[in-house]
Amino acid sequence: QGFTMLAFVLAAVAGPCLDIRNFGAIPGRARPGPGPNWGGNTVAVQEALRQGAAARQCVLVSEGEYMISSVTLPSNAHLVLSLNGALVAAVNTSTAPVIYALNSSNITIEGGGQINGAAEDYIASYDPVDNRFQPSAPDGGRPRLVKLERSRGVVIRGVEIRNASDWHLHIQGCAGVLVDGVTIRGDSRFPNNDGVDPDSSQDVTIVN
């Protein structure tokens, strides 16, 4: 029963993946700070997702770190992160979730790559007494890393979600979600460092 809502996620993908580099995405990361390419990369990834969803083609994040602000997954989006590919939050550019799905259906995020929240760039200070980092912005002033909201038929498989500045994976008001073989890596010394938060959802399966 846990997988009945996921049957329609398995629709065939037509043709090869669309590479975000062909839409203008440029790898490279500047620290600290959002990096020089985050604006163009955000536009490139969003357009690749739009075209891929319309054509039922997957979207490939190739090798390298790509700084982005916030992108939205439309219905039928299929995001593939290659083994050495990563989408990295561009710090202080937005408080919206870095990867966001709202009222979407039939979504897949998979591959061996990373979604990285760059929490280390939100550290303002360190308290050695409490062994805690103090963030540069309060809860709500830092973006959640991946948020699914009122969406159905979602598969997240095999990726690493790491270094969230405020929750790694938030599943809110969703139905039919499979989280399979996902690695969450965060630092417990950083506040609001939740792993997976199913919230007011049904038929959510977290395995492996």
Phi, psi and omega in degrees: 000329183297340184250002184297324182286353186259001187301319184283354177289337189273017178301146184295144176266130183271124172073181181287166179290151172274123182275127182298338178294330179286352176255004176107003179292137182235125178287159179139141184225131174253135179226137349284168178116171186283345183088160187282341190250007190297323181294309178296322179295320180298314178297317182296313181294319180297317180292321176299319178295321180296311181292320179297317180296319181295325183262002184057043175247146177285159179244126187257127168266104184286178181304136179125167177258124183245113180284129177223161176270284179209131176234151182249136179268114176282170174303143180072014176288140179223101185258125181243120178259116181295165188307320180250025178257147181211139166261126187239133180296130174277110191296137174063029175254340182194153171257001176287155177305144181294315173241122189226135172234126181230121179055038180251161178221157178058065182242139174228135169235121184208178179117185182256009184269196190235152162241117193241122182275356177054040182302330182299336179275359175258006181279124177267322182198173180232133179256104183291336179292311179269354184054051182225143172275144174257121183284160180279350178218150182286172173303130186097339176261003176237141185283139166292151190280303176233125178230127173251124183228124178050045181240158186228146175066065184241132174240127172238116191222127166079356183271166173251126178248118192219158171055043177292142175275344180194090183070136180275306184223112181249120181247104189238122175063033185253168176218138178070065181239129175244123174246110192230119176065030180269134177260128176250125178233115177221172180251117184296346179282349180263133184291156177057041186262039181302153177272273178244126182241091171287130190221115176052040183239166178225155180056050177254125181241126178239116185223160174058000000 
